[in-house]
Short mmCIF file of C-alpha atoms and ligand atoms in Angstrom, two decimals:
data_model
loop_
_atom_site.label_atom_id
_atom_site.label_comp_id
_atom_site.label_asym_id
_atom_site.label_seq_id
_atom_site.Cartn_x
_atom_site.Cartn_y
_atom_site.Cartn_z
CA UNK A 13 -15.12 3.37 -23.66
CA UNK A 14 -13.93 3.19 -20.19
CA UNK A 15 -10.24 3.09 -19.47
CA UNK A 16 -9.97 2.30 -15.63
CA UNK A 17 -12.03 0.25 -13.22
CA UNK A 18 -12.69 3.32 -10.81
CA UNK A 19 -14.47 6.49 -12.42
CA UNK A 20 -15.02 9.16 -9.89
CA UNK A 21 -18.65 10.13 -9.44
CA UNK A 22 -19.17 13.97 -9.40
CA UNK A 23 -20.28 15.27 -6.20
CA UNK A 24 -19.60 12.01 -4.13
CA UNK A 25 -16.64 11.54 -1.75
CA UNK A 26 -15.79 8.01 -2.54
CA UNK A 27 -14.67 6.16 0.48
CA UNK A 28 -15.61 2.92 -0.85
CA UNK A 29 -13.02 2.02 -3.33
CA UNK A 30 -9.53 0.62 -2.11
CA UNK A 31 -7.46 2.23 -4.76
CA UNK A 32 -4.24 4.34 -4.73
CA UNK A 33 -4.42 8.05 -5.32
CA UNK A 34 -2.68 9.26 -8.66
CA UNK A 35 0.22 10.63 -6.55
CA UNK A 36 1.07 7.31 -5.16
CA UNK A 37 1.45 5.65 -8.62
CA UNK A 38 5.27 5.70 -9.41
CA UNK A 39 5.05 6.60 -13.25
CA UNK A 40 8.58 8.07 -13.66
CA UNK A 41 10.40 5.32 -11.55
CA UNK A 42 8.40 2.74 -13.42
CA UNK A 43 9.32 4.27 -16.71
CA UNK A 44 13.11 4.27 -15.80
CA UNK A 45 12.86 0.67 -14.64
CA UNK A 46 11.32 -0.31 -17.96
CA UNK A 47 14.07 1.22 -20.03
CA UNK A 48 16.72 -0.36 -17.78
CA UNK A 49 15.02 -3.60 -17.90
CA UNK A 50 14.93 -3.68 -21.79
CA UNK A 51 18.60 -2.60 -21.72
CA UNK A 52 19.68 -5.23 -19.26
CA UNK A 53 17.69 -8.20 -20.41
CA UNK A 54 16.98 -7.27 -24.19
CA UNK A 55 14.98 -9.62 -26.00
CA UNK A 56 14.68 -11.99 -23.10
CA UNK A 57 12.45 -9.32 -21.45
CA UNK A 58 9.91 -9.73 -24.34
CA UNK A 59 9.90 -13.52 -24.96
CA UNK A 60 7.96 -16.17 -23.09
CA UNK A 61 9.03 -16.23 -19.67
CA UNK A 62 9.96 -18.98 -17.23
CA UNK A 63 6.88 -20.59 -15.65
CA UNK A 64 7.41 -19.66 -12.19
CA UNK A 65 8.48 -16.13 -12.87
CA UNK A 66 11.83 -14.63 -13.91
CA UNK A 67 14.90 -15.58 -11.76
CA UNK A 68 15.92 -11.98 -11.08
CA UNK A 69 12.34 -11.19 -9.66
CA UNK A 70 12.21 -14.45 -7.74
CA UNK A 71 15.53 -13.81 -6.20
CA UNK A 72 14.73 -10.41 -5.01
CA UNK A 73 11.39 -11.29 -3.64
CA UNK A 74 12.80 -14.04 -1.46
CA UNK A 75 15.33 -11.51 -0.18
CA UNK A 76 12.65 -8.85 0.47
CA UNK A 77 10.31 -11.31 2.33
CA UNK A 78 13.21 -12.42 4.20
CA UNK A 79 13.73 -8.84 5.56
CA UNK A 80 9.86 -8.15 6.12
CA UNK A 81 8.97 -11.46 7.65
CA UNK A 82 10.33 -14.29 9.70
CA UNK A 83 10.95 -16.51 6.98
CA UNK A 84 12.44 -16.03 3.43
CA UNK A 85 10.89 -18.53 1.01
CA UNK A 86 13.26 -20.58 -1.08
CA UNK A 87 13.04 -19.93 -4.73
CA UNK A 88 11.38 -23.04 -5.51
CA UNK A 89 8.63 -21.95 -3.15
CA UNK A 90 7.70 -18.97 -5.29
CA UNK A 91 5.40 -18.59 -8.11
CA UNK A 92 4.83 -15.14 -9.72
CA UNK A 93 1.16 -14.48 -10.46
CA UNK A 94 -0.95 -11.69 -12.17
CA UNK A 95 -1.81 -10.30 -8.61
CA UNK A 96 -3.20 -11.84 -5.42
CA UNK A 97 -6.46 -12.32 -7.00
CA UNK A 98 -5.01 -14.58 -9.59
CA UNK A 99 -2.95 -16.40 -7.00
CA UNK A 100 -6.03 -17.28 -5.04
CA UNK A 101 -7.77 -18.25 -8.25
CA UNK A 102 -4.90 -20.54 -9.09
CA UNK A 103 -5.02 -22.22 -5.58
CA UNK A 104 -8.53 -22.84 -5.71
CA UNK A 105 -8.39 -24.22 -9.35
CA UNK A 106 -5.85 -26.64 -7.96
CA UNK A 107 -7.16 -27.63 -4.73
CA UNK A 108 -11.13 -26.93 -4.64
CA UNK A 109 -13.50 -29.42 -6.24
CA UNK A 110 -17.21 -28.67 -6.66
CA UNK A 111 -19.09 -29.08 -3.61
CA UNK A 112 -16.02 -28.82 -1.39
CA UNK A 113 -16.25 -26.73 1.82
CA UNK A 114 -13.92 -23.63 2.08
CA UNK A 115 -13.66 -22.00 5.54
CA UNK A 116 -13.58 -18.47 5.76
CA UNK A 117 -12.96 -15.62 8.42
CA UNK A 118 -15.50 -13.05 9.16
CA UNK A 119 -15.48 -10.27 8.31
CA UNK A 120 -13.13 -10.82 5.29
CA UNK A 121 -12.21 -9.48 1.88
CA UNK A 122 -15.46 -9.58 0.16
CA UNK A 123 -13.99 -10.47 -3.37
CA UNK A 124 -12.13 -13.25 -2.00
CA UNK A 125 -15.47 -14.69 -1.27
CA UNK A 126 -16.53 -14.33 -4.77
CA UNK A 127 -13.24 -15.77 -6.21
CA UNK A 128 -13.64 -18.94 -3.82
CA UNK A 129 -17.40 -19.09 -4.63
CA UNK A 130 -16.61 -19.13 -8.45
CA UNK A 131 -15.38 -22.60 -7.70
CA UNK A 132 -18.81 -23.74 -6.58
CA UNK A 133 -17.48 -24.33 -3.10
CA UNK A 134 -19.82 -24.01 -0.02
CA UNK A 135 -18.11 -21.31 1.99
CA UNK A 136 -18.54 -21.73 5.88
CA UNK A 137 -17.58 -18.94 8.23
CA UNK A 138 -15.33 -20.21 11.25
CA UNK A 139 -16.10 -19.05 14.71
CA UNK A 140 -14.68 -15.65 15.50
CA UNK A 141 -14.60 -13.18 18.64
CA UNK A 142 -13.33 -9.59 18.97
CA UNK A 143 -9.59 -10.87 18.52
CA UNK A 144 -10.55 -12.67 15.08
CA UNK A 145 -10.57 -16.35 14.35
CA UNK A 146 -10.94 -18.68 17.37
CA UNK A 147 -8.54 -21.63 16.79
CA UNK A 148 -10.22 -24.00 19.21
CA UNK A 149 -13.68 -23.31 17.74
CA UNK A 150 -12.23 -23.69 14.19
CA UNK A 151 -10.75 -27.23 14.97
CA UNK A 152 -14.03 -28.24 16.39
CA UNK A 153 -15.85 -27.00 13.36
CA UNK A 154 -13.60 -28.93 10.97
CA UNK A 155 -14.20 -32.16 13.00
CA UNK A 156 -17.99 -31.71 13.02
CA UNK A 157 -18.11 -30.84 9.25
CA UNK A 158 -15.86 -33.73 8.38
CA UNK A 159 -18.33 -35.79 10.57
CA UNK A 160 -20.92 -34.86 7.90
CA UNK A 161 -18.70 -36.19 5.23
CA UNK A 162 -17.36 -32.70 3.92
CA UNK A 163 -14.11 -32.30 2.08
CA UNK A 164 -12.35 -29.20 3.46
CA UNK A 165 -9.36 -28.24 1.47
CA UNK A 166 -8.76 -24.58 2.54
CA UNK A 167 -9.31 -21.81 4.99
CA UNK A 168 -8.99 -18.44 3.87
CA UNK A 169 -7.97 -15.24 5.98
CA UNK A 170 -6.25 -11.90 5.87
CA UNK A 171 -4.46 -12.14 9.14
CA UNK A 172 -2.40 -9.11 8.82
CA UNK A 173 -4.19 -5.61 8.31
CA UNK A 174 -7.38 -7.28 7.50
CA UNK A 175 -9.54 -5.80 4.73
CA UNK A 176 -12.09 -4.45 5.97
CA UNK A 177 -10.98 -4.26 9.72
CA UNK A 178 -7.33 -3.35 9.49
CA UNK A 179 -6.84 -5.68 12.47
CA UNK A 180 -4.09 -8.16 12.90
CA UNK A 181 -4.63 -11.74 14.31
CA UNK A 182 -2.71 -11.91 17.80
CA UNK A 183 0.49 -13.85 17.82
CA UNK A 184 -0.76 -16.76 20.06
CA UNK A 185 -3.61 -17.33 17.77
CA UNK A 186 -1.26 -17.42 14.65
CA UNK A 187 0.58 -20.17 16.07
CA UNK A 188 -2.56 -22.18 17.30
CA UNK A 189 -4.22 -21.73 13.80
CA UNK A 190 -1.17 -23.10 12.06
CA UNK A 191 -1.24 -26.00 14.51
CA UNK A 192 -4.87 -26.60 13.66
CA UNK A 193 -3.82 -26.46 10.04
CA UNK A 194 -1.18 -29.23 10.59
CA UNK A 195 -3.22 -31.49 12.68
CA UNK A 196 -6.41 -31.53 10.55
CA UNK A 197 -4.65 -31.16 7.20
CA UNK A 198 -6.73 -28.07 6.22
CA UNK A 199 -4.45 -25.77 4.12
CA UNK A 200 -4.48 -22.20 5.33
CA UNK A 201 -4.69 -19.56 2.40
CA UNK A 202 -2.98 -16.59 4.09
CA UNK A 203 -3.85 -13.25 2.01
CA UNK A 204 -0.70 -11.23 2.85
CA UNK A 205 -1.44 -8.24 0.65
CA UNK A 206 -0.89 -5.44 3.11
CA UNK A 207 2.30 -6.69 4.91
CA UNK A 208 4.54 -3.82 3.72
CA UNK A 209 1.80 -1.19 4.60
CA UNK A 210 2.38 -1.18 8.32
CA UNK A 211 2.09 2.29 10.02
CA UNK A 212 3.28 1.77 13.64
CA UNK A 213 6.10 -0.64 13.38
CA UNK A 214 6.49 -3.66 11.55
CA UNK A 215 3.97 -6.27 10.71
CA UNK A 216 3.65 -9.53 12.70
CA UNK A 217 5.25 -12.86 11.46
CA UNK A 218 3.05 -14.36 8.67
CA UNK A 219 1.27 -17.72 9.33
CA UNK A 220 3.52 -18.92 6.28
CA UNK A 221 6.70 -17.96 8.36
CA UNK A 222 5.33 -19.39 11.59
CA UNK A 223 4.37 -22.73 9.97
CA UNK A 224 7.94 -22.71 8.34
CA UNK A 225 6.46 -23.22 4.87
CA UNK A 226 4.23 -26.09 5.87
CA UNK A 227 0.25 -25.98 5.86
CA UNK A 228 0.04 -22.58 4.69
CA UNK A 229 -0.16 -20.88 1.29
CA UNK A 230 0.64 -17.16 1.20
CA UNK A 231 -0.62 -14.89 -1.53
CA UNK A 232 0.97 -11.47 -2.07
CA UNK A 233 0.67 -8.52 -4.33
CA UNK A 234 2.50 -5.59 -5.76
CA UNK A 235 -0.91 -3.80 -6.32
CA UNK A 236 -0.72 -1.88 -3.06
CA UNK A 237 3.03 -1.25 -2.74
CA UNK A 238 3.66 -0.35 -6.45
CA UNK A 239 0.52 -0.30 -8.82
CA UNK A 240 -2.65 -2.30 -9.23
CA UNK A 241 -2.46 -1.96 -13.13
CA UNK A 242 0.93 -4.04 -13.19
CA UNK A 243 -1.24 -7.15 -12.29
CA UNK A 244 1.66 -8.63 -10.47
CA UNK A 245 1.83 -10.69 -7.36
CA UNK A 246 2.84 -14.12 -6.12
CA UNK A 247 2.21 -16.99 -4.07
CA UNK A 248 4.37 -19.00 -1.57
CA UNK A 249 3.84 -22.75 -1.19
CA UNK A 250 5.53 -25.94 -0.88
CA UNK A 251 7.86 -26.63 -3.84
CA UNK A 252 5.72 -29.60 -4.82
CA UNK A 253 2.60 -27.49 -5.07
CA UNK A 254 4.44 -24.80 -7.05
CA UNK A 255 5.57 -27.62 -9.39
CA UNK A 256 1.98 -28.56 -9.90
CA UNK A 257 0.88 -25.08 -10.61
CA UNK A 258 3.64 -24.64 -13.23
CA UNK A 259 2.78 -27.93 -14.82
CA UNK A 260 -0.86 -26.66 -15.51
CA UNK A 261 -1.63 -26.60 -19.30
CA UNK A 262 -2.31 -22.99 -19.51
CA UNK A 263 1.10 -21.97 -17.87
CA UNK A 264 2.76 -24.60 -20.15
CA UNK A 265 1.20 -22.82 -23.09
CA UNK A 266 1.87 -19.19 -22.22
CA UNK A 267 4.87 -19.18 -19.85
CA UNK A 268 5.34 -17.12 -17.00
CA UNK A 269 1.91 -15.35 -16.54
CA UNK A 270 3.34 -11.69 -16.65
CA UNK A 271 7.00 -11.92 -17.88
CA UNK A 272 7.75 -8.52 -18.99
CA UNK A 273 6.15 -6.79 -16.16
CA UNK A 274 7.89 -9.22 -13.83
CA UNK A 275 11.22 -8.47 -15.27
CA UNK A 276 10.68 -4.90 -15.01
CA UNK A 277 9.58 -5.42 -11.37
CA UNK A 278 12.88 -7.11 -10.69
CA UNK A 279 14.72 -3.93 -11.75
CA UNK A 280 12.31 -1.70 -9.88
CA UNK A 281 13.32 -3.83 -6.73
CA UNK A 282 16.96 -4.30 -7.07
CA UNK A 283 17.63 -0.59 -8.03
CA UNK A 284 16.25 0.62 -4.75
CA UNK A 285 13.29 2.29 -6.24
CA UNK A 286 10.96 -0.16 -4.50
CA UNK A 287 12.24 0.61 -1.03
CA UNK A 288 12.29 4.28 -1.68
CA UNK A 289 8.69 4.18 -2.90
CA UNK A 290 7.29 2.35 -0.34
CA UNK A 291 8.69 4.43 2.31
CA UNK A 292 7.11 7.47 0.85
CA UNK A 293 3.65 5.81 0.37
CA UNK A 294 3.76 4.36 3.87
CA UNK A 295 4.06 8.01 5.15
CA UNK A 296 1.18 9.20 2.89
CA UNK A 297 -1.16 6.43 3.94
CA UNK A 298 -0.18 6.84 7.55
CA UNK A 299 -1.14 10.60 7.41
CA UNK A 300 -4.48 9.50 5.61
CA UNK A 301 -5.12 6.98 8.36
CA UNK A 302 -4.44 9.48 11.15
CA UNK A 303 -6.78 12.02 9.74
CA UNK A 304 -9.53 9.49 9.04
CA UNK A 305 -9.42 8.10 12.55
CA UNK A 306 -9.52 11.43 14.38
CA UNK A 307 -12.34 12.69 12.19
CA UNK A 308 -14.44 9.53 12.63
CA UNK A 309 -13.88 9.45 16.48
CA UNK A 310 -14.97 13.10 16.50
CA UNK A 311 -18.18 12.54 14.45
CA UNK A 312 -19.10 9.28 15.86
CA UNK A 313 -17.47 9.01 19.19
CA UNK A 314 -14.10 7.44 20.34
CA UNK A 315 -15.43 3.95 20.53
CA UNK A 316 -16.75 3.76 16.96
CA UNK A 317 -13.49 2.56 15.53
CA UNK A 318 -10.06 1.18 16.35
CA UNK A 319 -6.90 2.44 14.90
CA UNK A 320 -5.89 0.23 11.88
CA UNK A 321 -2.01 -0.50 12.25
CA UNK A 322 -1.74 -0.77 8.53
CA UNK A 323 -3.61 -1.57 5.14
CA UNK A 324 -6.23 0.89 3.66
CA UNK A 325 -9.37 0.58 5.65
CA UNK A 326 -11.17 1.75 8.68
CA UNK A 327 -13.94 -0.31 10.06
CA UNK A 328 -16.67 2.06 11.36
CA UNK A 329 -19.50 1.15 13.97
CA UNK A 330 -22.51 3.13 13.33
CA UNK A 331 -24.83 4.44 16.24
CA UNK A 332 -27.27 1.62 17.56
CA UNK A 333 -29.94 0.50 15.10
CA UNK A 334 -28.44 2.27 12.10
CA UNK A 335 -28.14 -0.28 9.10
CA UNK A 336 -25.44 0.43 6.84
CA UNK A 337 -26.96 -1.28 4.00
CA UNK A 338 -30.09 0.62 4.17
CA UNK A 339 -28.31 3.89 4.67
CA UNK A 340 -26.19 3.75 1.65
CA UNK A 341 -28.51 5.28 -0.94
CA UNK A 342 -29.23 8.18 1.41
CA UNK A 343 -25.54 8.58 2.18
CA UNK A 344 -24.68 8.77 -1.54
CA UNK A 345 -27.60 11.15 -1.94
CA UNK A 346 -25.66 13.17 0.69
CA UNK A 347 -22.57 12.97 -1.28
CA UNK A 348 -20.37 10.30 0.45
CA UNK A 349 -20.06 6.56 -0.41
CA UNK A 350 -18.70 3.56 1.32
CA UNK A 351 -18.99 -0.30 1.50
CA UNK A 352 -21.54 -1.88 3.75
CA UNK A 353 -20.36 -3.98 6.48
CA UNK A 354 -22.71 -6.95 5.40
CA UNK A 355 -20.63 -7.41 2.14
CA UNK A 356 -17.65 -8.82 4.04
CA UNK A 357 -19.72 -11.84 5.52
CA UNK A 358 -20.51 -14.93 4.11
CA UNK A 359 -24.04 -15.20 5.45
CA UNK A 360 -26.37 -12.55 5.65
CA UNK A 361 -28.30 -13.01 8.90
CA UNK A 362 -27.74 -9.38 9.91
CA UNK A 363 -23.79 -9.71 10.25
CA UNK A 364 -21.98 -6.47 9.74
CA UNK A 365 -24.97 -4.39 9.20
CA UNK A 366 -24.16 -2.06 12.05
CA UNK A 367 -20.73 -1.53 10.38
CA UNK A 368 -19.28 0.05 7.33
CA UNK A 369 -15.84 0.21 5.51
CA UNK A 370 -14.12 3.38 4.83
CA UNK A 371 -11.24 3.48 2.63
CA UNK A 372 -8.43 5.92 3.28
CA UNK A 373 -6.16 5.13 0.63
CA UNK A 374 -7.54 7.43 -2.28
CA UNK A 375 -8.79 10.66 -0.86
CA UNK A 376 -6.43 13.39 0.48
CA UNK A 377 -7.03 14.14 4.20
CA UNK A 378 -9.35 17.16 3.75
CA UNK A 379 -11.73 15.21 1.32
CA UNK A 380 -11.57 12.33 3.99
CA UNK A 381 -12.77 14.64 6.64
CA UNK A 382 -15.42 16.12 4.27
CA UNK A 383 -16.63 12.51 3.45
CA UNK A 384 -16.84 11.65 7.18
CA UNK A 385 -18.83 14.82 7.99
CA UNK A 386 -21.17 14.02 5.08
CA UNK A 387 -21.69 10.50 6.48
CA UNK A 388 -22.55 11.93 9.99
CA UNK A 389 -24.93 14.30 8.37
CA UNK A 390 -26.40 11.54 6.53
CA UNK A 391 -27.00 9.45 9.61
CA UNK A 392 -28.41 12.35 11.36
CA UNK A 393 -31.01 13.00 8.69
CA UNK A 394 -31.88 9.37 7.41
CA UNK A 395 -35.54 8.63 7.09
CA UNK A 396 -36.73 6.56 9.82
CA UNK A 397 -37.03 3.38 7.83
CA UNK A 398 -33.27 3.49 7.95
CA UNK A 399 -33.18 2.77 11.58
CA UNK A 400 -34.75 -0.55 12.20
CA UNK A 401 -35.61 -1.16 15.92
CA UNK A 402 -32.98 -2.72 17.66
CA UNK A 403 -33.19 -6.49 17.51
CA UNK A 404 -34.65 -6.26 13.93
CA UNK A 405 -31.35 -5.61 12.44
CA UNK A 406 -30.47 -9.28 12.42
CA UNK A 407 -33.43 -10.35 10.47
CA UNK A 408 -33.52 -7.79 7.59
C1 PLP B 514 -7.03 -8.63 1.04
C2 PLP B 514 -6.93 -8.35 -0.43
N1 PLP B 514 -6.36 -9.37 -1.26
C3 PLP B 514 -6.20 -9.30 -2.60
C4 PLP B 514 -6.65 -8.09 -3.25
C5 PLP B 514 -6.51 -7.95 -4.75
O1 PLP B 514 -5.01 -7.95 -4.98
P1 PLP B 514 -4.62 -7.95 -6.56
O2 PLP B 514 -5.00 -6.63 -7.08
O3 PLP B 514 -2.99 -8.18 -6.46
O4 PLP B 514 -5.33 -8.92 -7.27
C6 PLP B 514 -7.25 -7.01 -2.37
C7 PLP B 514 -7.50 -5.67 -3.14
O5 PLP B 514 -8.34 -4.75 -2.57
C8 PLP B 514 -7.32 -7.11 -1.06
O6 PLP B 514 -7.64 -6.16 -0.04
#
């Protein structure tokens, strides 16, 4: 029986999965925090927890977010969740009704599209250009869709170190988008999972902070900064919305969703272990990023990719006419894997097929370089069927 989600495939350099390497998982520091949490909180660490999350974690998190962003949430604006995925699931359960229209960025986190889609919403991509979401076009689209009688509760995006592109929405667009949300009443769901993994200075202010807590719900996670297996994250929303989440039957039934782990995280944070750990893994991922960018540009040309300022991913443009979806089996036969670009778009229509996502989180730098060399070899040796004529890519 399997134990973990990712199992390495022999012979394949896996640049598809966004997972941490074993060396970035703080086994000893977490074990110390478990012991300390049990000593400090005693049986209270093991009983049903407070619905919104244990006070010491909420307090520490507010303080931390105040230092890494422009606005510290108030404690009643925090709800501790079982990860960012769970936070998004909760928001959808509360705000999305069957048949609603949910607006999404493109390209965007492919599994968020699945989470939202599970709520039988109609996902509609908003207009984007090379800088990301176009706020003016988005407002126009909202009016147009409403004119058709559609209900639009949410707009989902990852504005900071986007998965898959690593890009940040520029500051002027952040402000403009928050204004659009305020004017139209469409709530922004800001997935802020990568805020702490900034490699060239600090992350830009969140939309949540710019909006001063209005019109934006922020979801966050300890999966990238501490460990995915904790299943621990949070959401920031108005106190009223947090109250509505806490009042849901299953929270009332089970209490805080991940109480013992959350209490341990409070100790991991307040003891200084979190700060030390994040400093170490930031340097590790920065070195991975630098290696991947340099080898990708060597193999595919300087303009094949930008430099992601944070997060775990590189968005690579393939040579003209190469289709990343068709190429994948050939690349895997050549010993490298990736996620095809089309997966990060709501509608197929050829979008993203000239791109692919490479993850630099898991592999050591020499393996990253080997993976990219294999990818370049796969592109160079792909059967001609993998190179649709220019112009055909969009219709495949
Ligand atoms: C943008 C984004 N949001 C959410 C998640 C999932 O977070 P969690 O493990 O906390 O559910 C990921 C993980 O890849 C992600 O990239």
